[in-house]
Amino acid sequence: MRILASELTLDGAGRPELGRNLTYGLLDNLGRAIVTGRFETEPFPTEAELAKQHNVSRSVTREAVKMLTAKGLLSARPRQGTVVQPTTSWNLFDTDVLRWLLERQFSVDLLKQFNQLRIAIEPEAAALAARFGDEAELRRITDGLERMEAAEKGLDDTLDADIAFHVAILRASSNPFYFQFRDVVTTALRTSIRFTNRIKGRTASVADHAAVRDAILARNPDAARTAMRDLIGDVLELIDEAEGAKA
Amino acid sequence: MRILASELTLDGAGRPELGRNLTYGLLDNLGRAIVTGRFETEPFPTEAELAKQHNVSRSVTREAVKMLTAKGLLSARPRQGTVVQPTTSWNLFDTDVLRWLLERQFSVDLLKQFNQLRIAIEPEAAALAARFGDEAELRRITDGLERMEAAEKGLDDTLDADIAFHVAILRASSNPFYFQFRDVVTTALRTSIRFTNRIKGRTASVADHAAVRDAILARNPDAARTAMRDLIGDVLELIDEAEGAKA
DNA sequence: GCGCGTACATTTATCTGATTAATTAGTCTT
DNA sequence: AAGACTAATTAATCAGATAAATGTACGCGC
């Protein structure tokens, strides 16, 4: 019996598979399985076994494995087979890896690590934005802030506006490496909100964000850096408190 | 005539191809070609054309393209073909992408962007190391510093020692996201040395590095942050001066 | 002439099965 | 005991056929 791709857009349980085609579907399944640690106890299957288990051809299998290799999760060699790499070689700034990492479970520890990273990146990004951001880039920052104000009146989504603001600053840093963090920051914010809102009824304060914007528009790097640092520092404190309360 | 892989370990010019097999060889060639901007003027070839041009099968071609897709450089869709993605979607923290980016040409601008990133990451990493670094991790930092001292007497390589020191701090931050920057920092240092040594006869001062180590061992996050910031700030100033001199 | 849908062409996606290469483990020789 | 040969395993590569997706162009009806 020949299995057609169109018949596989739904998996056994009837849920839609992630990805536009078989390769991306397998990529997603394997990625999640690896990150979840399924292959810490059992060995990673050989190419032939994988193909049989997922009812796809070897081509699809090999291409999915190659993509996971490119993201640092796997390594394949003849005779040795395909093996999961240590987490230190995973590309944590890859969108897919990041998503799999969060889907497996909500971890306060991971959220903390996100924000420890943000407190390094974003204050410096704000400083760079103040120094080098051009007209259009600064405009985006203001737009983001205005969306936050509108959200307070229920005219926009709070979280989306918050994300737009922070990403605008990364972009305005005019350094492509900083802009790479847009996924991490987006993910961190989406995750944070689920968490911090549960702890306190506290929304990201528009006033604090406005302070960052003002410093950047005033072309004052030091003030921008400090203002952003305070902003994220608050989040980090909140997480620490919550963690301490549990321990 | 059948072309065997073993015959292709050397390319036409007799240079060894990068990568252990055909797929990795093609990956490297295409990666460099994309980063160099070859396909800004001409369209990216179709899968069939690529295979013919490089004398490999379509499987090899497809797998190489899939890996480049995983790294954000390409996107493939039926009928539309394979197209190069805008640089904003490239994964700049991928080791391969980073290497291609540097191989194409030495750019002061890129070096500057590297160090603008380092000045965000490394001071904070030092602060985290002071707070959370365990015995073994701190030991590595001291080891790195001792190698730098040995290098001054010609007993070790200056650059390798310097890299070991900085990477040890990233590791000691105990945050996997920070440790991800080991490639960027390594690359930045290897590139910096080519550059800064040409400008001034200035070696990375062991005393400044020792200050960072001491602050971390003393479990003083603020001092560690400041010391590291000064260290990298000096490099950045050097680059700015050189850039200004040219302009 | 304008919209709309259908037929067609192009390119990636997928499958299959055979062959080759690399590497490890074992065995045999000396 | 050391080294060389052999076998077995697994990924790597090739070839060519078929399917699916999607943009383009054509033609039909209004």
Coordinates of C-alpha atoms (C1' of nucleotides) in Angstrom, one line a residue:
Chain A
M1 CA 0.0 0.0 0.0
R2 CA 1.3 3.4 -0.9
I3 CA 0.9 6.1 1.7
L4 CA 0.3 9.5 0.2
A5 CA 1.4 12.7 1.9
S6 CA -2.1 14.2 1.8
E7 CA -3.3 11.3 4.0
L8 CA -0.7 12.1 6.6
T9 CA -1.6 15.7 7.3
L10 CA -3.3 14.4 10.3
D11 CA -1.4 12.0 12.6
G12 CA -2.9 9.0 14.3
A13 CA -4.6 11.0 17.0
G14 CA -6.2 13.4 14.5
R15 CA -4.1 16.3 15.4
P16 CA -2.6 18.3 12.5
E17 CA 1.1 17.7 12.1
L18 CA 3.4 20.6 12.3
G19 CA 5.1 21.6 9.1
R20 CA 4.1 22.0 5.5
N21 CA 5.3 18.6 4.4
L22 CA 6.5 15.2 5.6
T23 CA 10.1 16.3 6.2
Y24 CA 9.1 19.3 8.4
G25 CA 6.6 17.1 10.2
L26 CA 9.3 14.5 11.0
L27 CA 11.8 17.3 11.9
D28 CA 9.4 18.6 14.4
N29 CA 8.6 15.2 15.9
L30 CA 12.2 14.2 16.2
G31 CA 13.2 17.6 17.5
R32 CA 10.7 17.5 20.3
A33 CA 11.6 13.9 21.1
I34 CA 15.3 14.7 21.4
V35 CA 14.8 17.8 23.5
T36 CA 12.4 15.9 25.7
G37 CA 15.2 13.4 26.4
R38 CA 13.6 10.3 24.9
F39 CA 16.9 9.1 23.6
E40 CA 18.8 9.4 26.8
T41 CA 17.5 6.0 27.8
E42 CA 17.2 4.4 24.4
P43 CA 19.7 4.7 21.4
F44 CA 18.7 6.9 18.5
P45 CA 17.3 4.7 15.7
T46 CA 19.1 4.0 12.5
E47 CA 18.0 5.7 9.4
A48 CA 16.1 2.6 8.2
E49 CA 14.3 2.1 11.6
L50 CA 13.3 5.8 11.6
A51 CA 11.8 5.5 8.2
K52 CA 9.8 2.5 9.1
Q53 CA 8.6 3.9 12.4
H54 CA 7.3 7.1 10.9
N55 CA 6.1 5.5 7.6
V56 CA 8.2 7.8 5.4
S57 CA 10.8 7.1 2.9
R58 CA 14.5 7.2 3.6
S59 CA 14.9 10.5 1.7
V60 CA 12.5 12.2 4.1
T61 CA 14.3 10.7 7.0
R62 CA 17.7 11.6 5.9
E63 CA 16.7 15.2 5.1
A64 CA 15.1 15.6 8.5
V65 CA 18.2 14.2 10.2
K66 CA 20.4 16.5 8.2
M67 CA 18.4 19.5 9.4
L68 CA 18.7 18.4 13.0
T69 CA 22.4 17.9 12.4
A70 CA 22.6 21.5 11.1
K71 CA 21.0 22.7 14.3
G72 CA 23.5 20.8 16.4
L73 CA 21.1 18.2 17.8
L74 CA 22.4 15.2 16.0
S75 CA 25.6 13.7 14.5
A76 CA 25.7 10.9 11.9
R77 CA 28.5 8.7 10.9
P78 CA 28.6 5.4 9.1
R79 CA 28.7 2.3 11.3
Q80 CA 28.3 4.4 14.4
G81 CA 24.9 5.5 13.5
T82 CA 23.1 8.7 14.3
V83 CA 23.6 10.0 17.9
V84 CA 22.2 12.8 19.9
Q85 CA 24.7 15.5 20.7
P86 CA 25.3 16.9 24.1
T87 CA 23.1 20.0 24.9
T88 CA 26.2 22.2 24.8
S89 CA 26.4 21.8 21.1
W90 CA 22.7 22.5 20.4
N91 CA 22.0 25.9 18.8
L92 CA 19.9 27.5 21.4
F93 CA 19.2 30.6 19.4
D94 CA 17.5 28.6 16.7
T95 CA 13.8 29.2 16.6
D96 CA 12.8 25.6 16.4
V97 CA 15.2 24.5 19.2
L98 CA 13.8 27.3 21.3
R99 CA 10.2 26.2 20.7
W100 CA 10.9 22.5 21.4
L101 CA 12.7 23.5 24.6
L102 CA 9.6 25.4 25.8
E103 CA 7.1 22.9 24.6
R104 CA 8.5 20.1 26.6
Q105 CA 7.6 21.7 29.9
F106 CA 7.3 25.1 31.6
S107 CA 10.5 25.6 33.6
V108 CA 11.1 28.5 35.9
D109 CA 14.7 27.8 35.6
L110 CA 14.6 28.3 31.8
L111 CA 12.6 31.5 32.2
K112 CA 15.3 32.7 34.6
Q113 CA 18.1 31.9 32.1
F114 CA 16.2 33.8 29.4
N115 CA 16.0 36.9 31.5
Q116 CA 19.6 36.6 32.6
L117 CA 20.4 36.8 29.0
R118 CA 18.0 39.7 28.3
I119 CA 19.6 41.8 31.1
A120 CA 22.9 41.5 29.2
I121 CA 21.5 42.2 25.7
E122 CA 18.7 44.7 26.0
P123 CA 20.2 47.4 28.1
E124 CA 23.2 47.5 25.7
A125 CA 20.8 47.4 22.7
A126 CA 19.0 50.4 24.1
A127 CA 22.4 52.2 24.5
L128 CA 23.3 51.4 20.9
A129 CA 19.9 52.5 19.7
A130 CA 20.4 55.8 21.4
R131 CA 23.7 56.2 19.6
F132 CA 23.0 54.8 16.2
G133 CA 19.3 54.3 15.6
D134 CA 18.0 56.1 12.6
E135 CA 14.7 57.9 12.1
A136 CA 12.7 55.0 10.9
E137 CA 14.1 52.7 13.6
L138 CA 13.3 55.1 16.4
R139 CA 9.8 55.6 15.0
R140 CA 9.2 51.9 15.5
I141 CA 10.1 52.2 19.2
T142 CA 7.6 55.0 19.6
D143 CA 5.0 53.0 17.7
G144 CA 5.5 50.1 20.1
L145 CA 5.1 52.4 23.1
E146 CA 2.0 53.9 21.7
R147 CA 0.5 50.5 21.2
M148 CA 1.2 49.8 24.8
E149 CA -0.7 52.9 25.8
A150 CA -3.5 51.9 23.5
A151 CA -3.5 48.5 25.1
E152 CA -4.1 50.0 28.5
K153 CA -7.4 51.3 27.2
G154 CA -8.1 47.9 25.7
L155 CA -7.5 49.0 22.1
D156 CA -4.6 46.6 21.5
D157 CA -3.0 43.5 22.9
T158 CA -0.8 44.2 25.8
L159 CA 1.7 41.4 25.1
D160 CA 2.0 42.0 21.4
A161 CA 2.6 45.7 22.0
D162 CA 5.2 44.9 24.6
I163 CA 7.0 42.5 22.2
A164 CA 6.9 45.1 19.4
F165 CA 8.5 47.6 21.7
H166 CA 11.4 45.4 22.7
V167 CA 12.0 44.1 19.2
A168 CA 12.0 47.6 17.9
I169 CA 14.9 48.4 20.2
L170 CA 16.9 45.4 19.1
R171 CA 16.4 46.5 15.5
A172 CA 17.4 50.1 16.3
S173 CA 20.7 48.9 17.7
S174 CA 21.7 48.7 14.1
N175 CA 23.8 45.6 14.9
P176 CA 22.5 42.4 13.2
F177 CA 23.7 40.3 16.1
Y178 CA 21.4 42.1 18.5
F179 CA 18.5 41.7 16.2
Q180 CA 19.0 38.0 16.2
F181 CA 17.7 37.9 19.8
R182 CA 14.2 38.8 18.6
D183 CA 13.0 35.2 18.9
V184 CA 14.5 34.7 22.3
V185 CA 13.0 38.0 23.6
T186 CA 9.6 37.2 22.0
T187 CA 9.6 33.8 23.5
A188 CA 10.8 35.0 26.9
L189 CA 8.0 37.7 27.0
R190 CA 5.3 35.2 25.9
T191 CA 6.4 32.9 28.6
S192 CA 7.0 35.5 31.2
I193 CA 3.5 36.9 30.9
R194 CA 2.0 33.4 31.7
F195 CA 4.2 33.4 34.8
T196 CA 4.5 36.9 36.2
N197 CA 0.8 37.6 35.8
R198 CA 0.1 34.5 37.9
I199 CA 2.4 35.7 40.7
K200 CA 1.2 39.3 40.9
G201 CA -1.5 41.2 39.1
R202 CA 1.3 43.2 37.7
T203 CA 1.4 44.4 34.1
A204 CA 4.5 45.8 32.5
S205 CA 4.4 49.4 33.4
V206 CA 4.1 51.8 30.5
A207 CA 5.8 54.5 32.5
D208 CA 9.0 52.4 32.8
H209 CA 9.0 51.7 29.1
A210 CA 8.4 55.3 28.3
A211 CA 11.6 56.2 30.3
V212 CA 13.6 53.9 28.0
R213 CA 12.0 55.5 24.9
D214 CA 12.7 59.0 26.1
A215 CA 16.3 58.3 26.9
I216 CA 16.8 56.8 23.4
L217 CA 15.1 59.7 21.7
A218 CA 17.2 62.1 23.7
R219 CA 20.3 60.2 22.4
N220 CA 21.4 59.4 25.9
P221 CA 23.0 56.0 25.8
D222 CA 23.8 55.7 29.5
A223 CA 20.2 56.7 30.6
A224 CA 18.8 54.3 28.1
R225 CA 21.0 51.5 29.3
T226 CA 20.0 52.1 33.0
A227 CA 16.3 52.4 32.3
M228 CA 16.2 49.2 30.4
R229 CA 18.3 47.5 33.0
D230 CA 15.8 48.5 35.7
L231 CA 13.0 47.2 33.6
I232 CA 14.3 43.7 33.2
G233 CA 15.9 43.7 36.6
D234 CA 12.4 43.9 38.0
V235 CA 11.3 40.9 36.1
L236 CA 14.3 39.0 37.3
E237 CA 13.6 39.9 40.9
L238 CA 10.1 38.7 40.5
I239 CA 11.3 35.4 39.3
D240 CA 13.8 35.1 42.1
E241 CA 11.1 35.8 44.7
A242 CA 8.9 33.2 43.2
E243 CA 11.7 30.7 43.1
G244 CA 12.7 31.5 46.7
A245 CA 9.1 31.1 47.8
K246 CA 9.0 27.6 46.4
A247 CA 12.3 26.4 47.8
Chain B
M1 CA 31.7 7.6 -16.2
R2 CA 30.9 7.2 -12.5
I3 CA 32.5 9.7 -10.2
L4 CA 33.4 8.2 -6.8
A5 CA 33.5 10.2 -3.6
S6 CA 37.1 9.3 -2.9
E7 CA 38.1 11.0 -6.1
L8 CA 36.5 14.2 -5.0
T9 CA 38.4 14.7 -1.8
L10 CA 40.5 17.1 -3.8
D11 CA 38.8 19.7 -5.9
G12 CA 40.0 20.8 -9.3
A13 CA 42.7 23.0 -8.0
G14 CA 44.1 20.3 -5.8
R15 CA 42.9 21.9 -2.6
P16 CA 41.2 19.6 -0.1
E17 CA 37.5 20.2 0.0
L18 CA 35.9 21.1 3.3
G19 CA 33.7 18.5 4.9
R20 CA 34.0 14.8 5.3
N21 CA 31.7 13.9 2.4
L22 CA 30.0 15.3 -0.7
T23 CA 27.1 16.8 1.2
Y24 CA 29.3 18.8 3.6
G25 CA 31.5 19.8 0.7
L26 CA 28.5 21.2 -1.2
L27 CA 27.1 22.7 2.0
D28 CA 30.3 24.7 2.4
N29 CA 30.6 25.8 -1.2
L30 CA 27.0 26.9 -1.3
G31 CA 27.2 28.6 2.1
R32 CA 30.2 30.6 1.1
A33 CA 28.7 31.5 -2.3
I34 CA 25.5 32.7 -0.6
V35 CA 27.3 34.8 2.0
T36 CA 29.6 36.2 -0.6
G37 CA 26.4 37.5 -2.3
R38 CA 26.9 35.6 -5.6
F39 CA 23.1 35.1 -5.8
E40 CA 22.2 38.7 -5.4
T41 CA 22.7 39.2 -9.1
E42 CA 21.8 35.8 -10.5
P43 CA 18.9 33.6 -9.3
F44 CA 19.6 30.6 -7.1
P45 CA 19.8 27.5 -9.3
T46 CA 17.1 24.8 -9.3
E47 CA 17.8 21.5 -7.6
A48 CA 18.5 19.8 -10.9
E49 CA 20.9 22.5 -12.1
L50 CA 22.8 22.5 -8.8
A51 CA 23.3 18.7 -9.0
K52 CA 24.6 19.0 -12.6
Q53 CA 26.9 21.9 -11.8
H54 CA 28.5 20.2 -8.9
N55 CA 28.5 16.7 -10.3
V56 CA 26.5 15.2 -7.4
S57 CA 23.2 13.4 -7.2
R58 CA 20.0 15.1 -6.4
S59 CA 20.0 13.5 -2.9
V60 CA 23.3 15.2 -2.0
T61 CA 22.0 18.5 -3.4
R62 CA 18.7 18.3 -1.5
E63 CA 20.4 17.4 1.8
A64 CA 22.8 20.3 1.5
V65 CA 20.0 22.7 0.6
K66 CA 18.0 21.4 3.6
M67 CA 20.9 22.1 5.9
L68 CA 21.2 25.6 4.6
T69 CA 17.5 26.0 5.1
A70 CA 17.9 24.9 8.7
K71 CA 20.5 27.6 9.1
G72 CA 18.1 30.2 7.7
L73 CA 20.0 31.0 4.5
L74 CA 17.6 29.4 2.1
S75 CA 13.9 28.7 1.5
A76 CA 12.5 26.2 -0.9
R77 CA 9.0 25.9 -2.3
P78 CA 7.6 24.0 -5.3
R79 CA 7.4 25.9 -8.5
Q80 CA 9.0 29.0 -7.0
G81 CA 12.3 27.2 -6.5
T82 CA 15.0 27.8 -3.9
V83 CA 15.7 31.3 -2.9
V84 CA 18.2 33.0 -0.7
Q85 CA 16.6 34.5 2.5
P86 CA 17.3 38.1 3.7
T87 CA 20.3 38.3 6.0
T88 CA 18.0 39.1 8.9
S89 CA 16.8 35.5 8.9
W90 CA 20.3 34.0 8.8
N91 CA 21.3 32.3 12.0
L92 CA 24.4 34.4 12.8
F93 CA 25.3 32.3 15.9
D94 CA 25.8 29.2 13.8
T95 CA 29.4 28.2 13.6
D96 CA 29.3 27.7 9.8
V97 CA 27.6 30.9 9.0
L98 CA 30.0 32.8 11.2
R99 CA 33.0 31.2 9.4
W100 CA 31.6 31.9 5.9
L101 CA 30.9 35.5 7.0
L102 CA 34.5 36.0 7.9
E103 CA 36.1 34.0 5.1
R104 CA 34.5 36.2 2.5
Q105 CA 36.5 39.2 3.6
F106 CA 38.0 40.9 6.6
S107 CA 35.6 43.7 7.6
V108 CA 36.3 46.2 10.4
D109 CA 32.6 46.8 10.6
L110 CA 32.0 43.1 11.4
L111 CA 34.8 43.1 14.0
K112 CA 33.2 46.1 15.6
Q113 CA 29.8 44.4 15.7
F114 CA 31.4 41.4 17.3
N115 CA 32.8 43.5 20.1
Q116 CA 29.6 45.5 20.5
L117 CA 28.1 42.1 21.3
R118 CA 30.9 41.0 23.5
I119 CA 30.6 44.1 25.7
A120 CA 27.0 43.1 26.4
I121 CA 27.6 39.4 27.0
E122 CA 31.0 39.0 28.7
P123 CA 30.7 41.6 31.6
E124 CA 27.4 40.0 32.6
A125 CA 28.9 36.5 32.2
A126 CA 31.6 37.5 34.6
A127 CA 29.1 38.8 37.1
L128 CA 27.1 35.5 36.8
A129 CA 30.3 33.6 37.2
A130 CA 31.1 35.4 40.4
R131 CA 27.7 34.6 41.7
F132 CA 27.1 31.0 40.5
G133 CA 30.4 29.5 39.2
D134 CA 31.3 26.3 41.0
E135 CA 34.7 25.1 42.0
A136 CA 35.6 23.4 38.7
E137 CA 34.4 26.2 36.6
L138 CA 36.4 28.8 38.5
R139 CA 39.4 26.5 38.3
R140 CA 39.2 26.7 34.5
I141 CA 39.3 30.5 34.7
T142 CA 42.4 30.4 36.8
D143 CA 43.9 27.9 34.4
G144 CA 43.3 30.2 31.5
L145 CA 45.0 33.1 33.3
E146 CA 48.0 30.9 34.2
R147 CA 48.3 30.0 30.5
M148 CA 48.4 33.7 29.6
E149 CA 51.1 34.2 32.2
A150 CA 53.0 31.3 30.7
A151 CA 52.5 32.7 27.3
E152 CA 54.2 35.9 28.3
K153 CA 57.3 33.8 28.9
G154 CA 56.9 32.0 25.6
L155 CA 55.7 28.8 27.1
D156 CA 52.2 28.8 25.6
D157 CA 50.3 30.5 22.7
T158 CA 49.0 33.9 23.7
L159 CA 45.9 33.7 21.6
D160 CA 44.9 30.2 22.7
A161 CA 45.4 31.2 26.3
D162 CA 43.3 34.3 25.9
I163 CA 40.5 32.4 24.3
A164 CA 40.6 29.7 27.0
F165 CA 40.2 32.4 29.6
H166 CA 37.2 34.1 28.0
V167 CA 35.4 30.8 27.2
A168 CA 36.0 29.6 30.8
I169 CA 34.1 32.7 32.1
L170 CA 31.2 32.0 29.7
R171 CA 31.1 28.4 31.0
A172 CA 31.3 29.6 34.6
S173 CA 28.2 31.7 34.1
S174 CA 26.3 28.5 34.5
N175 CA 23.8 29.7 31.9
P176 CA 23.8 27.6 28.7
F177 CA 22.8 30.6 26.7
Y178 CA 26.0 32.4 27.6
F179 CA 28.1 29.4 26.8
Q180 CA 26.6 29.5 23.3
F181 CA 28.7 32.6 22.6
R182 CA 32.0 30.6 22.8
D183 CA 32.2 30.4 19.0
V184 CA 31.5 34.1 18.5
V185 CA 34.0 35.1 21.1
T186 CA 36.6 32.7 19.8
T187 CA 36.1 34.0 16.3
A188 CA 36.1 37.6 17.5
L189 CA 39.4 37.1 19.3
R190 CA 41.1 35.3 16.5
T191 CA 40.1 38.1 14.2
S192 CA 40.9 40.9 16.6
I193 CA 44.4 39.7 17.1
R194 CA 45.1 40.0 13.4
F195 CA 43.8 43.5 13.6
T196 CA 44.8 45.1 16.9
N197 CA 48.3 43.7 16.7
R198 CA 48.7 45.5 13.4
I199 CA 47.5 48.8 14.8
K200 CA 49.6 48.8 18.0
G201 CA 52.1 46.5 19.3
R202 CA 49.6 45.9 22.1
T203 CA 49.0 42.5 23.6
A204 CA 46.1 41.7 25.8
S205 CA 47.3 42.8 29.2
V206 CA 47.6 40.0 31.7
A207 CA 47.1 42.4 34.6
D208 CA 43.6 43.5 33.3
H209 CA 42.6 39.9 32.9
A210 CA 43.8 39.1 36.4
A211 CA 41.6 41.8 37.8
V212 CA 38.6 40.0 36.3
R213 CA 39.7 36.7 37.7
D214 CA 40.3 38.1 41.2
A215 CA 36.8 39.8 41.3
I216 CA 35.2 36.5 40.3
L217 CA 37.1 34.5 42.8
A218 CA 36.2 37.1 45.4
R219 CA 32.6 36.5 44.5
N220 CA 32.2 40.2 43.7
P221 CA 29.8 40.4 40.7
D222 CA 29.9 44.2 40.3
A223 CA 33.7 44.3 40.3
A224 CA 33.8 41.4 37.8
R225 CA 31.4 43.1 35.5
T226 CA 33.3 46.4 35.6
A227 CA 36.6 44.8 35.1
M228 CA 35.5 42.8 32.1
R229 CA 33.7 45.9 30.7
D230 CA 36.9 47.9 30.8
L231 CA 38.8 45.0 29.1
I232 CA 36.5 44.9 26.1
G233 CA 35.9 48.6 26.1
D234 CA 39.6 49.1 25.4
V235 CA 39.4 46.9 22.4
L236 CA 36.3 48.7 21.1
E237 CA 38.1 52.1 21.5
L238 CA 41.0 50.7 19.5
I239 CA 38.7 49.7 16.7
D240 CA 36.9 53.1 16.8
E241 CA 40.2 54.9 16.6
A242 CA 41.4 52.8 13.7
E243 CA 38.1 53.4 11.9
G244 CA 38.2 57.1 12.6
A245 CA 41.7 57.3 11.3
K246 CA 40.6 55.8 8.0
A247 CA 37.6 58.0 7.6
Chain C
dG1 C1' -12.8 44.5 -21.5
dC2 C1' -13.0 42.1 -17.0
dG3 C1' -13.3 38.6 -13.7
dC4 C1' -13.0 33.9 -12.8
dG5 C1' -11.9 29.3 -13.1
dT6 C1' -9.5 25.7 -15.4
dA7 C1' -5.6 23.5 -17.8
dC8 C1' -0.8 23.4 -18.0
dA9 C1' 4.0 23.8 -16.9
dT10 C1' 7.6 23.9 -13.6
dT11 C1' 9.9 22.8 -9.5
dT12 C1' 10.2 20.7 -5.1
dA13 C1' 8.7 16.5 -2.5
dT14 C1' 8.6 11.7 -2.1
dC15 C1' 9.4 6.9 -3.0
dT16 C1' 12.2 2.8 -4.2
dG17 C1' 16.0 -0.1 -4.6
dA18 C1' 20.7 -0.8 -5.8
dT19 C1' 25.5 0.3 -5.0
dT20 C1' 29.5 2.4 -2.5
dA21 C1' 32.2 4.1 1.3
dA22 C1' 33.6 4.3 6.0
dT23 C1' 34.4 2.4 10.3
dT24 C1' 34.2 -0.8 13.9
dA25 C1' 34.7 -5.5 15.8
dG26 C1' 36.4 -9.7 15.3
dT27 C1' 39.7 -13.2 13.7
dC28 C1' 43.6 -14.9 12.2
dT29 C1' 48.5 -14.9 11.6
dT30 C1' 53.0 -14.4 13.0
Chain D
dA1 C1' 50.9 -9.7 22.0
dA2 C1' 50.9 -7.0 17.9
dG3 C1' 49.5 -6.2 13.6
dA4 C1' 47.1 -7.4 9.3
dC5 C1' 43.2 -9.2 7.2
dT6 C1' 38.0 -10.1 7.1
dA7 C1' 33.4 -9.4 7.9
dA8 C1' 29.5 -6.8 9.2
dT9 C1' 27.0 -2.7 9.8
dT10 C1' 25.4 1.8 8.8
dA11 C1' 25.4 6.0 6.6
dA12 C1' 26.4 8.0 1.8
dT13 C1' 25.5 8.2 -2.9
dC14 C1' 23.3 7.3 -7.2
dA15 C1' 19.4 6.8 -10.5
dG16 C1' 14.9 7.4 -12.2
dA17 C1' 10.1 7.3 -11.5
dT18 C1' 5.9 9.4 -9.5
dA19 C1' 3.3 12.8 -6.7
dA20 C1' 2.2 17.3 -4.9
dA21 C1' 2.2 22.2 -4.9
dT22 C1' 1.9 26.4 -7.1
dG23 C1' 2.4 30.1 -10.3
dT24 C1' 1.1 31.3 -15.3
dA25 C1' -1.6 31.5 -19.1
dC26 C1' -5.4 30.7 -21.5
dG27 C1' -10.2 30.7 -22.5
dC28 C1' -14.8 31.1 -21.2
dG29 C1' -18.8 33.7 -19.9
dC30 C1' -20.6 38.2 -18.6

